[in-house]
XYZ file of C-alpha atoms in Angstrom:
704
model
C 0.559 -42.595 12.669
C 1.389 -38.900 12.068
C 3.403 -36.611 14.358
C 3.187 -39.291 17.096
C -0.625 -39.110 16.974
C -2.570 -42.216 15.893
C -6.268 -42.537 15.040
C -7.635 -45.302 17.274
C -11.011 -45.301 15.530
C -13.280 -42.824 13.787
C -16.986 -42.376 13.104
C -18.679 -39.388 11.403
C -18.411 -36.567 13.960
C -16.602 -38.721 16.574
C -12.874 -39.574 16.561
C -10.603 -41.155 19.151
C -6.864 -40.464 18.940
C -4.014 -42.171 20.769
C -1.163 -39.947 21.970
C 1.759 -41.919 23.473
C 3.261 -38.923 25.303
C 1.480 -37.871 28.503
C -0.008 -34.379 28.257
C -1.693 -31.970 30.659
C -5.401 -32.842 30.505
C -6.964 -29.396 30.920
C -4.510 -27.737 28.532
C -4.934 -30.147 25.614
C -8.721 -30.174 26.024
C -8.939 -26.368 26.088
C -6.613 -26.165 23.102
C -8.758 -28.516 20.990
C -12.045 -26.841 21.920
C -10.712 -23.617 20.393
C -10.517 -25.344 17.002
C -13.433 -24.416 14.664
C -15.774 -27.367 14.279
C -14.753 -29.142 17.525
C -17.674 -29.482 19.974
C -15.934 -31.282 22.837
C -12.664 -33.013 23.732
C -11.741 -35.313 26.610
C -8.271 -36.704 27.309
C -7.265 -39.641 29.531
C -3.683 -39.388 30.837
C -3.524 -43.047 31.838
C -4.460 -44.526 28.466
C -3.344 -41.605 26.250
C -6.813 -41.625 24.695
C -8.195 -38.382 23.258
C -11.896 -38.447 22.321
C -13.172 -35.615 20.132
C -16.706 -34.797 18.980
C -16.641 -32.578 15.915
C -18.463 -31.472 12.792
C -18.728 -34.286 10.259
C -16.974 -32.224 7.545
C -13.870 -31.669 9.669
C -10.880 -33.585 8.271
C -8.825 -35.845 10.526
C -5.646 -34.492 8.977
C -6.543 -30.955 10.111
C -7.102 -32.233 13.649
C -3.752 -34.038 13.624
C -2.002 -30.879 12.487
C -3.639 -28.925 15.283
C -2.600 -31.501 17.909
C 0.936 -31.461 16.507
C 0.984 -27.665 16.820
C 0.159 -28.068 20.529
C 2.964 -30.600 21.015
C 5.376 -28.284 19.198
C 4.455 -25.499 21.630
C 5.250 -27.824 24.553
C 8.526 -28.811 22.911
C 9.568 -25.165 22.593
C 8.851 -24.596 26.290
C 10.891 -27.692 27.173
C 13.809 -26.421 25.058
C 13.763 -23.133 26.962
C 14.105 -25.037 30.241
C 16.908 -27.197 28.827
C 18.907 -24.065 28.005
C 18.609 -22.924 31.619
C 19.723 -26.276 33.125
C 23.519 -25.627 32.788
C 23.115 -22.258 34.527
C 21.036 -23.653 37.390
C 23.241 -26.727 37.815
C 26.559 -24.851 37.621
C 25.416 -22.071 39.946
C 23.938 -24.431 42.546
C 26.875 -26.858 42.601
C 29.392 -23.993 42.724
C 27.723 -22.481 45.814
C 27.371 -25.864 47.542
C 30.999 -26.803 46.831
C 32.255 -23.388 47.942
C 30.378 -23.710 51.232
C 31.420 -27.321 51.920
C 35.117 -26.766 51.145
C 35.214 -23.894 53.631
C 33.302 -25.716 56.392
C 34.298 -28.369 58.915
C 32.559 -31.231 57.161
C 34.328 -34.639 56.974
C 36.887 -35.158 54.201
C 34.671 -37.706 52.466
C 31.906 -35.074 52.099
C 34.390 -32.576 50.670
C 35.789 -35.204 48.309
C 32.298 -36.126 47.152
C 31.519 -32.435 46.586
C 34.729 -32.055 44.586
C 33.895 -34.958 42.244
C 30.279 -33.829 41.834
C 31.574 -30.345 40.885
C 34.021 -31.866 38.406
C 31.329 -34.029 36.825
C 28.915 -31.064 36.645
C 31.534 -28.819 35.011
C 32.199 -31.419 32.285
C 28.576 -32.467 31.712
C 27.138 -28.937 31.519
C 29.847 -27.838 29.081
C 29.830 -31.061 27.019
C 28.586 -29.373 23.828
C 31.195 -26.623 24.130
C 34.020 -29.109 24.714
C 32.853 -31.317 21.847
C 32.648 -28.392 19.392
C 36.057 -27.075 20.466
C 37.767 -30.432 19.987
C 35.978 -31.320 16.723
C 36.828 -27.902 15.245
C 40.536 -28.485 15.907
C 40.390 -31.963 14.355
C 38.455 -30.880 11.260
C 39.699 -27.340 10.601
C 43.171 -27.683 12.068
C 42.728 -24.595 14.205
C 40.908 -23.585 17.355
C 37.813 -21.495 17.886
C 36.204 -19.789 20.874
C 34.950 -23.115 22.227
C 38.451 -24.614 21.942
C 39.719 -21.887 24.231
C 36.827 -22.351 26.665
C 37.364 -26.129 26.712
C 41.095 -25.666 27.379
C 40.395 -23.307 30.275
C 37.871 -25.745 31.777
C 40.334 -28.644 31.606
C 43.136 -26.456 32.955
C 40.901 -25.555 35.929
C 40.155 -29.223 36.580
C 43.838 -30.139 36.226
C 44.607 -27.603 38.956
C 41.852 -29.242 41.044
C 39.769 -26.075 40.901
C 36.338 -27.189 39.661
C 34.850 -23.944 40.974
C 36.690 -21.981 38.281
C 35.434 -24.413 35.618
C 31.868 -23.990 36.886
C 32.140 -20.183 36.774
C 33.438 -20.354 33.194
C 30.514 -22.586 32.196
C 27.979 -20.519 34.130
C 28.853 -17.090 32.770
C 29.637 -18.139 29.208
C 26.240 -19.880 29.077
C 24.544 -16.718 30.365
C 26.167 -14.580 27.654
C 25.183 -17.109 24.956
C 21.620 -17.144 26.266
C 21.459 -13.351 26.179
C 22.418 -13.388 22.498
C 19.874 -16.125 21.761
C 17.302 -14.206 23.776
C 17.794 -11.035 21.732
C 17.577 -12.971 18.476
C 14.450 -14.768 19.666
C 12.959 -11.505 20.938
C 13.477 -10.022 17.484
C 11.745 -13.008 15.893
C 9.074 -13.019 18.587
C 8.366 -9.336 18.057
C 8.152 -9.814 14.314
C 5.702 -12.678 14.743
C 3.680 -11.085 17.550
C 3.194 -7.888 15.551
C 2.907 -9.462 12.129
C 1.378 -12.880 12.783
C -2.022 -13.514 11.300
C -3.210 -15.356 14.406
C -6.561 -16.172 12.772
C -7.677 -19.786 12.509
C -11.037 -19.277 10.798
C -12.907 -16.965 8.421
C -16.513 -16.271 7.450
C -16.895 -17.417 3.840
C -19.939 -16.287 1.849
C -21.737 -19.202 0.186
C -24.410 -19.073 -2.475
C -27.425 -16.900 -1.664
C -25.307 -14.877 0.746
C -25.166 -17.512 3.485
C -22.109 -17.168 5.742
C -20.190 -20.232 6.962
C -17.321 -20.437 9.436
C -14.366 -22.239 7.833
C -10.651 -22.729 8.447
C -8.419 -20.075 6.900
C -6.533 -22.899 5.149
C -9.742 -23.739 3.234
C -10.117 -20.223 1.787
C -9.191 -19.992 -1.902
C -8.511 -17.158 -4.323
C -11.806 -15.844 -5.682
C -13.817 -16.667 -2.544
C -15.738 -13.951 -0.737
C -15.238 -13.498 3.005
C -16.964 -11.239 5.522
C -15.013 -9.441 8.245
C -16.788 -7.974 11.267
C -15.813 -5.273 13.773
C -12.795 -6.205 15.900
C -11.678 -9.107 13.694
C -8.365 -9.519 11.903
C -8.618 -9.594 8.140
C -7.464 -13.133 7.150
C -6.571 -12.541 3.468
C -5.366 -9.973 0.961
C -8.233 -8.779 -1.192
C -10.533 -6.028 -2.485
C -13.627 -4.772 -0.674
C -16.760 -5.303 -2.752
C -19.316 -4.326 -0.143
C -19.447 -2.408 3.129
C -17.091 0.063 4.765
C -15.150 0.532 7.967
C -11.910 1.611 9.602
C -8.841 -0.614 9.284
C -5.766 -0.568 11.525
C -2.932 -1.453 9.122
C 0.008 -0.650 11.433
C 1.424 -4.176 11.108
C 1.560 -3.886 7.308
C 2.183 -0.231 6.455
C 3.628 1.109 9.711
C 0.960 3.840 9.709
C -0.461 4.296 13.196
C -3.532 6.210 12.013
C -6.369 3.849 10.962
C -7.545 4.055 7.358
C -11.113 4.493 6.163
C -11.895 1.660 3.738
C -14.847 1.053 1.437
C -15.757 -0.547 -1.891
C -12.800 -0.894 -4.266
C -10.119 -0.490 -1.592
C -7.419 -3.092 -1.006
C -7.122 -4.693 2.438
C -4.348 -6.902 3.797
C -4.113 -9.981 5.988
C -3.162 -9.076 9.540
C -4.983 -5.727 9.520
C -7.665 -5.218 12.164
C -11.123 -3.949 11.219
C -11.726 -1.505 14.076
C -15.252 -0.593 13.022
C -17.829 -1.501 10.403
C -18.033 -4.727 8.418
C -16.875 -5.510 4.899
C -17.139 -8.220 2.274
C -13.831 -8.967 0.564
C -13.008 -10.797 -2.654
C -9.927 -12.920 -1.926
C -6.850 -12.180 -4.058
C -4.048 -13.770 -1.984
C -4.026 -16.383 0.761
C -1.477 -18.164 2.935
C 2.167 -17.576 2.061
C 1.240 -15.302 -0.861
C -0.153 -12.553 1.384
C 1.837 -9.379 2.020
C 2.038 -10.304 5.704
C 3.644 -13.700 5.045
C 6.147 -12.200 2.620
C 7.171 -9.562 5.176
C 7.730 -12.213 7.866
C 9.767 -14.360 5.457
C 11.950 -11.417 4.439
C 12.621 -10.496 8.063
C 13.514 -14.057 9.021
C 15.905 -14.316 6.068
C 17.466 -10.974 7.011
C 18.916 -12.389 10.226
C 20.918 -14.937 8.217
C 22.577 -12.304 6.007
C 25.842 -11.273 7.586
C 27.269 -7.765 7.660
C 30.972 -7.147 6.852
C 31.491 -6.065 10.473
C 30.420 -9.564 11.558
C 33.049 -11.102 9.292
C 35.622 -8.732 10.758
C 34.523 -9.703 14.278
C 34.825 -13.394 13.450
C 38.244 -12.909 11.805
C 39.558 -10.955 14.795
C 38.107 -13.546 17.157
C 39.755 -16.433 15.273
C 43.131 -14.709 15.300
C 42.863 -14.128 19.057
C 42.611 -17.870 19.803
C 46.302 -18.650 19.122
C 47.211 -15.340 20.816
C 45.513 -16.496 24.025
C 47.287 -19.864 23.901
C 50.588 -18.129 23.144
C 50.193 -15.742 26.102
C 49.436 -18.680 28.383
C 52.606 -20.511 27.289
C 54.760 -17.375 27.599
C 53.372 -16.594 31.040
C 54.058 -20.138 32.231
C 57.546 -20.073 30.680
C 58.559 -16.880 32.478
C 56.709 -17.356 35.797
C 56.464 -21.151 36.107
C 53.107 -20.381 37.691
C 50.219 -22.454 36.354
C 47.639 -20.151 37.956
C 48.928 -17.128 36.080
C 49.155 -19.065 32.817
C 45.588 -20.239 33.224
C 44.439 -16.630 33.522
C 45.500 -16.214 29.888
C 43.101 -19.001 28.889
C 40.053 -18.008 30.916
C 40.233 -14.420 29.612
C 39.695 -13.944 25.885
C 38.393 -11.351 23.449
C 36.370 -13.748 21.320
C 32.990 -14.084 23.001
C 32.480 -10.378 23.644
C 33.289 -9.386 20.067
C 31.250 -12.067 18.273
C 28.213 -12.150 20.528
C 27.781 -8.392 20.950
C 28.163 -7.717 17.204
C 25.560 -10.310 16.221
C 23.218 -9.118 18.978
C 23.425 -5.457 17.908
C 22.627 -6.285 14.282
C 19.744 -8.627 15.186
C 18.296 -5.962 17.487
C 18.633 -3.283 14.813
C 16.715 -5.354 12.255
C 14.023 -6.041 14.860
C 13.774 -2.394 15.820
C 13.404 -1.304 12.201
C 10.691 -3.948 11.697
C 8.854 -2.634 14.728
C 8.496 0.741 13.048
C 7.559 -0.534 9.593
C 10.876 -0.932 7.748
C 11.987 -4.305 6.412
C 15.786 -4.484 6.228
C 16.652 -7.552 4.155
C 20.048 -8.182 5.747
C 22.346 -6.929 8.479
C 24.915 -5.942 5.815
C 22.540 -3.138 4.776
C 22.583 -1.769 8.334
C 26.341 -1.292 8.045
C 26.123 0.200 4.541
C 23.507 2.753 5.632
C 25.865 3.990 8.337
C 28.440 4.910 5.659
C 26.236 6.705 3.113
C 27.609 9.693 1.186
C 24.763 10.266 -1.241
C 20.978 9.794 -1.223
C 19.188 9.756 -4.582
C 15.422 10.274 -4.594
C 12.982 9.450 -7.368
C 10.416 12.218 -7.746
C 6.998 10.755 -8.532
C 5.655 8.634 -5.682
C 8.717 9.241 -3.508
C 9.288 12.987 -3.207
C 5.710 13.620 -4.264
C 2.580 11.820 -3.087
C 2.222 9.919 -6.334
C -1.474 10.831 -6.603
C -1.431 13.694 -9.132
C -4.521 15.608 -10.197
C -5.330 17.533 -13.352
C -4.643 21.218 -12.779
C -5.291 22.701 -16.200
C -6.484 21.558 -19.636
C -5.745 23.622 -22.747
C -7.237 22.550 -26.066
C -5.646 23.223 -29.453
C -7.546 25.088 -32.134
C -10.515 23.070 -33.382
C -10.865 21.037 -30.157
C -12.310 21.621 -26.680
C -11.222 20.560 -23.169
C -13.608 17.587 -23.152
C -12.015 16.292 -26.381
C -8.571 16.381 -24.760
C -9.653 14.409 -21.677
C -11.854 12.016 -23.719
C -9.006 10.972 -26.019
C -6.461 10.837 -23.186
C -8.807 8.631 -21.137
C -9.340 6.256 -24.089
C -5.609 5.525 -24.049
C -5.037 5.642 -20.286
C -8.080 3.806 -18.899
C -6.288 0.485 -18.302
C -2.994 1.980 -17.126
C -1.851 1.927 -13.491
C 0.389 4.993 -13.867
C -0.446 7.883 -11.469
C -0.987 10.245 -14.415
C -3.568 7.813 -15.805
C -5.393 7.953 -12.463
C -5.487 11.743 -12.703
C -6.881 11.631 -16.260
C -9.548 9.065 -15.342
C -10.580 11.032 -12.261
C -11.005 14.166 -14.386
C -13.077 12.251 -16.945
C -15.317 10.999 -14.141
C -15.686 14.477 -12.644
C -16.701 15.900 -16.020
C -19.059 12.954 -16.742
C -17.256 12.225 -20.001
C -18.201 9.041 -21.840
C -14.937 7.281 -22.666
C -14.860 5.872 -26.217
C -14.052 2.199 -26.785
C -10.767 1.460 -28.528
C -10.722 -0.416 -31.837
C -11.151 -4.201 -31.652
C -7.919 -5.948 -30.634
C -6.173 -2.566 -30.373
C -3.255 -2.879 -27.976
C -1.912 -0.112 -25.784
C 1.773 0.358 -26.569
C 3.826 1.738 -23.695
C 7.186 3.435 -24.219
C 8.691 3.680 -20.740
C 9.539 7.246 -19.774
C 7.869 8.737 -22.843
C 4.162 7.832 -23.130
C 1.564 5.451 -24.537
C -0.403 5.038 -27.762
C -3.406 3.085 -29.073
C -5.971 3.125 -31.907
C -9.435 4.698 -32.034
C -11.648 4.691 -35.151
C -8.655 3.583 -37.198
C -6.555 6.563 -36.091
C -3.699 6.673 -33.595
C -4.117 8.277 -30.147
C -0.872 9.299 -28.435
C -0.454 10.553 -24.856
C 2.988 11.514 -23.596
C 5.885 13.949 -23.467
C 6.901 16.571 -26.014
C 9.921 14.407 -26.786
C 7.581 11.515 -27.608
C 5.480 13.743 -29.882
C 8.555 14.936 -31.754
C 9.782 11.363 -32.225
C 6.371 10.417 -33.710
C 6.370 13.595 -35.844
C 3.136 14.910 -34.341
C 2.208 18.434 -35.443
C 2.648 20.634 -32.351
C 1.919 24.300 -31.600
C 3.155 26.760 -28.992
C 0.671 25.637 -26.335
C 3.504 24.988 -23.894
C 4.070 28.741 -23.552
C 0.647 29.051 -21.934
C 1.593 26.630 -19.138
C 3.451 27.571 -15.952
C 7.094 26.518 -15.776
C 6.653 24.369 -12.693
C 3.817 22.329 -14.135
C 4.083 18.760 -15.413
C 2.627 18.746 -18.913
C 1.465 15.812 -21.038
C 0.482 16.120 -24.680
C -2.516 14.456 -26.309
C -2.516 13.817 -30.071
C -4.986 12.216 -32.464
C -4.274 11.278 -36.070
C -0.802 12.920 -35.929
C -2.360 16.222 -34.792
C -2.011 17.833 -31.359
C -5.388 17.942 -29.589
C -4.247 19.691 -26.409
C -2.091 19.632 -23.328
C -2.880 18.704 -19.723
C -0.944 20.031 -16.740
C -0.653 17.599 -13.851
C -0.028 18.695 -10.286
C 1.571 16.313 -7.755
C 2.301 17.952 -4.414
C 5.377 17.248 -2.319
C 4.838 14.463 0.199
C 4.193 15.582 3.777
C 7.369 15.321 5.848
C 9.736 15.358 2.861
C 11.247 18.740 3.806
C 12.009 17.455 7.307
C 13.379 14.187 5.893
C 15.868 16.069 3.687
C 16.957 18.308 6.573
C 17.354 15.305 8.897
C 19.437 13.452 6.307
C 21.796 16.417 6.204
C 22.010 16.337 10.010
C 22.982 12.662 9.689
C 26.035 13.763 7.718
C 24.743 13.145 4.176
C 25.705 16.178 2.112
C 24.667 15.100 -1.390
C 20.925 14.646 -1.936
C 20.014 14.229 -5.607
C 16.685 13.902 -7.442
C 16.045 11.736 -10.507
C 12.898 12.172 -12.566
C 11.479 11.473 -15.985
C 9.782 14.878 -15.934
C 10.958 17.860 -17.929
C 13.795 20.065 -16.744
C 11.650 23.019 -15.661
C 9.582 20.813 -13.321
C 12.696 19.151 -11.887
C 14.464 22.485 -11.346
C 11.530 23.930 -9.405
C 11.163 20.795 -7.273
C 14.888 20.772 -6.449
C 14.705 24.461 -5.532
C 11.793 23.935 -3.158
C 13.507 21.069 -1.320
C 16.977 22.690 -1.471
C 18.483 19.595 -3.092
C 22.088 19.533 -4.298
C 21.198 18.639 -7.878
C 18.655 16.973 -10.145
C 18.615 14.969 -13.371
C 15.493 15.445 -15.507
C 13.935 13.466 -18.366
C 15.736 10.362 -17.099
C 14.746 6.967 -18.479
C 15.244 3.777 -16.394
C 18.684 3.217 -17.975
C 19.636 6.815 -17.234
C 18.665 6.408 -13.578
C 20.823 3.305 -13.264
C 23.712 5.192 -14.938
C 23.511 8.083 -12.461
C 23.374 5.703 -9.488
C 26.526 3.942 -10.700
C 28.191 7.295 -11.379
C 27.623 8.620 -7.854
C 28.494 5.193 -6.452
C 32.086 5.547 -7.662
C 32.766 8.235 -5.041
C 30.993 6.674 -2.056
C 28.055 4.666 -0.762
C 24.728 5.559 -2.419
C 21.154 5.031 -1.270
C 18.520 5.054 -4.023
C 14.873 5.575 -3.021
C 12.063 4.748 -5.437
C 8.758 2.950 -5.784
C 8.036 2.066 -9.404
C 9.017 -0.436 -12.091
C 11.170 2.188 -13.791
C 13.189 2.566 -10.560
C 14.072 -1.140 -10.312
C 17.373 -0.996 -12.315
C 18.589 1.965 -10.247
C 17.577 0.280 -6.991
C 19.499 -2.839 -7.955
C 22.707 -0.864 -8.697
C 22.640 1.209 -5.482
C 24.658 0.219 -2.422
C 21.330 0.416 -0.558
C 18.095 0.344 -2.553
C 14.963 1.498 -0.731
C 11.332 1.256 -1.810
C 8.852 3.386 0.052
C 5.104 3.745 0.292
C 1.977 1.676 0.037
C 1.964 2.087 -3.773
C 5.379 0.514 -4.335
C 5.486 -2.158 -7.046
C 6.467 -5.793 -6.495
C 9.375 -5.452 -8.952
C 10.777 -2.435 -7.100
C 10.408 -4.270 -3.777
C 12.264 -7.302 -5.125
C 15.123 -5.124 -6.392
C 15.488 -3.191 -3.132
C 17.417 -3.903 0.061
C 15.053 -2.046 2.396
C 11.267 -1.780 2.190
C 9.544 1.064 4.054
C 5.922 0.013 4.282
C 4.577 3.455 5.233
C 4.341 6.698 3.257
C 6.387 8.622 5.841
C 9.636 9.911 4.237
C 11.111 10.713 7.657
C 11.715 6.987 8.008
C 14.683 7.450 5.646
C 16.598 9.661 8.059
C 15.505 7.551 11.012
C 16.880 4.382 9.406
C 20.180 6.097 8.688
C 20.250 7.297 12.311
C 19.483 3.804 13.620
C 22.276 2.346 11.471
C 24.806 4.884 12.743
C 23.776 4.235 16.357
C 24.074 0.480 15.820
C 27.591 0.792 14.421
C 28.554 3.161 17.259
C 27.390 0.577 19.780
C 29.416 -2.132 18.015
C 32.489 0.092 18.180
C 31.822 0.739 21.879
C 31.693 -3.012 22.431
C 34.993 -3.575 20.618
C 36.722 -0.945 22.763
C 35.163 -2.190 26.018
C 36.001 -5.836 25.241
C 39.648 -5.137 24.448
C 40.102 -2.678 27.326
C 38.526 -4.760 30.103
C 39.976 -8.081 29.001
C 43.365 -6.530 28.282
C 43.582 -5.163 31.834
C 42.323 -8.495 33.217
C 45.038 -10.391 31.305
C 47.714 -8.036 32.639
C 46.508 -8.428 36.237
C 46.264 -12.193 35.802
C 49.813 -12.406 34.453
C 51.066 -10.377 37.422
C 49.222 -12.689 39.794
C 47.065 -9.882 41.202
C 43.975 -12.070 41.040
C 43.193 -15.752 40.553
C 41.860 -17.484 37.404
C 38.395 -17.721 38.920
C 38.282 -13.933 39.352
C 39.645 -13.519 35.807
C 36.934 -15.792 34.438
C 34.293 -13.801 36.308
C 35.595 -10.461 34.984
C 35.878 -11.737 31.408
C 32.380 -13.227 31.316
C 30.869 -10.236 33.117
C 32.388 -8.017 30.409
C 30.897 -10.265 27.737
C 27.461 -10.096 29.353
C 27.829 -6.317 29.618
C 28.559 -5.732 25.931
C 25.752 -8.103 24.903
C 23.301 -6.124 27.065
C 24.678 -2.906 25.548
C 23.815 -4.277 22.082
C 20.404 -5.569 23.115
C 19.290 -2.146 24.368
C 18.666 -1.171 20.736
C 15.646 -3.464 20.910
C 14.650 -2.825 24.513
C 14.703 0.949 24.811
C 11.530 2.881 24.037
C 11.174 5.907 21.843
C 12.438 9.280 22.838
C 9.907 12.096 22.745
C 10.398 13.618 19.335
C 8.548 15.269 16.503
C 8.548 12.271 14.191
C 8.415 9.613 16.921
C 10.109 6.991 14.790
C 12.996 4.742 15.699
C 14.163 7.267 18.299
C 16.214 5.055 20.538
C 19.519 3.315 21.107
């Protein structure tokens, strides 16, 4: 017996299950027929028998899991209805009781209605009452539910079950709205990011394709993806070409042309063509699964503003009780005293704050930014300084060789040949540029000495051995440290060029200038950040000072720090962090220490490294730098909405308390006003998620 599903008997290709809970016949049969390898399914409601004809290789455990998934779906639907029961019951009984008490029905009917209303008020708010009482017993102080429970019992003591029903009705609605927004955020994340693929076409020996469950795919397998299908795994294309929609992974709305050698990701849609992919990651290891996990964890990370909201809310509990006692002491009017209990500041503050932060995380996810916790939303709203790494962040990170100058006794091909021998296994962007140039010039790359390792000195260069002699590729600083004989070749290069030196056997062979253009949209991103109130925008780079100065001039940055090693970058982040909140934006391994020390660390772009992503607080999956300013704008709007909710909650409830104390309106009206205010501020928070984009140049996150 597994998951309440028992195998009655089984033969190869034919299995009968017993399901004790009665299910809808057509639904369960349709559900099972969608499972790969199932030919037919018939279910008998009376006996609970489910007969399935299937492929002989299909495991019974897989079938059980699939049936359990169906039952879980039904359970979720049932839970949704259960949440609505208190609202339906309270609303219906309130209206019936209100009508009967004001009609000419016999006293026994009115009495019966009164007791039914009392029972309904207690039963529908049982969980609230229980939590309120238990919290007092365990913690020695009240919470929001303690106050709600007290107001319900006070209403019943005054023989006014209608007021108790209204309290239950409207407080349940406000709670449901908060849950709804949280669930909508999760639902959006899953609907956009879910794999939603149950099978894949695996390539067997001799190129034969077989349809198998995604769970059966392993690393190293080859799978074929056809037009219109979702790619089920992370991998590399080895054959074919097509157009892939990767919006769910990278946030880029323009499809990407893919062919042999390109990486593809689970959850992407192959819009045209067909490709064969070698599987690199499956299941929870895929980029898609990691994104979903990060987003789900983000909702559990609390922002400081939430702690403030909870602290304020807790302190208001004894205030509400105190006001009730004072009002009763001075007026001797139980109705007025009860108004102090039914009106509180707690629900509006707590619920609206949580809702706004959930919605903000969901909205960012919708546009391709993974915010790892709601605390980062608050921090981004208070930024003073933004620090940008140059290569791969400010620039495209795909440099090309612009110029090659050979030293005396060597030619241009010698320079590229030796540089390629050292760089051919490197993943650095400069290595890509060198290898591309070698390919364009049809240069045969020499093989390094046996067992020769490539030694990397971060921020300086690399070295290896060829024909018993050392090959060095790197900065002038690196050459000087290794005492390489240099000439005045640098004077022949333009000041704004990035230059690397190539040496062989302690002699300079030549220099290569590398050009990496500024990323599209970076100028607008910098201008928009300034409009968001961020005055200090700094650049960090390992490049030489002349390159950094020219780049800073072009982007009109406040300052730059050149020839910075990873430790230097972390030092500068900590230095600027002493005067205010700092956001650090990078994408590489050498940025990880700086990202970890920033108040908000951001990795950006499809070429970001796993280490940088782990060290960061926000991951922008696209290559659009304007997302930086949009995230800051979203954070500021979120915090503005939270402040609006604080003001509205205190203003409306404060006036309601005053009017209640003066006896201007009854407790039932006070309860209605208080809960209506709570619902209002929750809706105000939820609009971050609901509103569409405004028409704008960048069309990103323009809402709230």
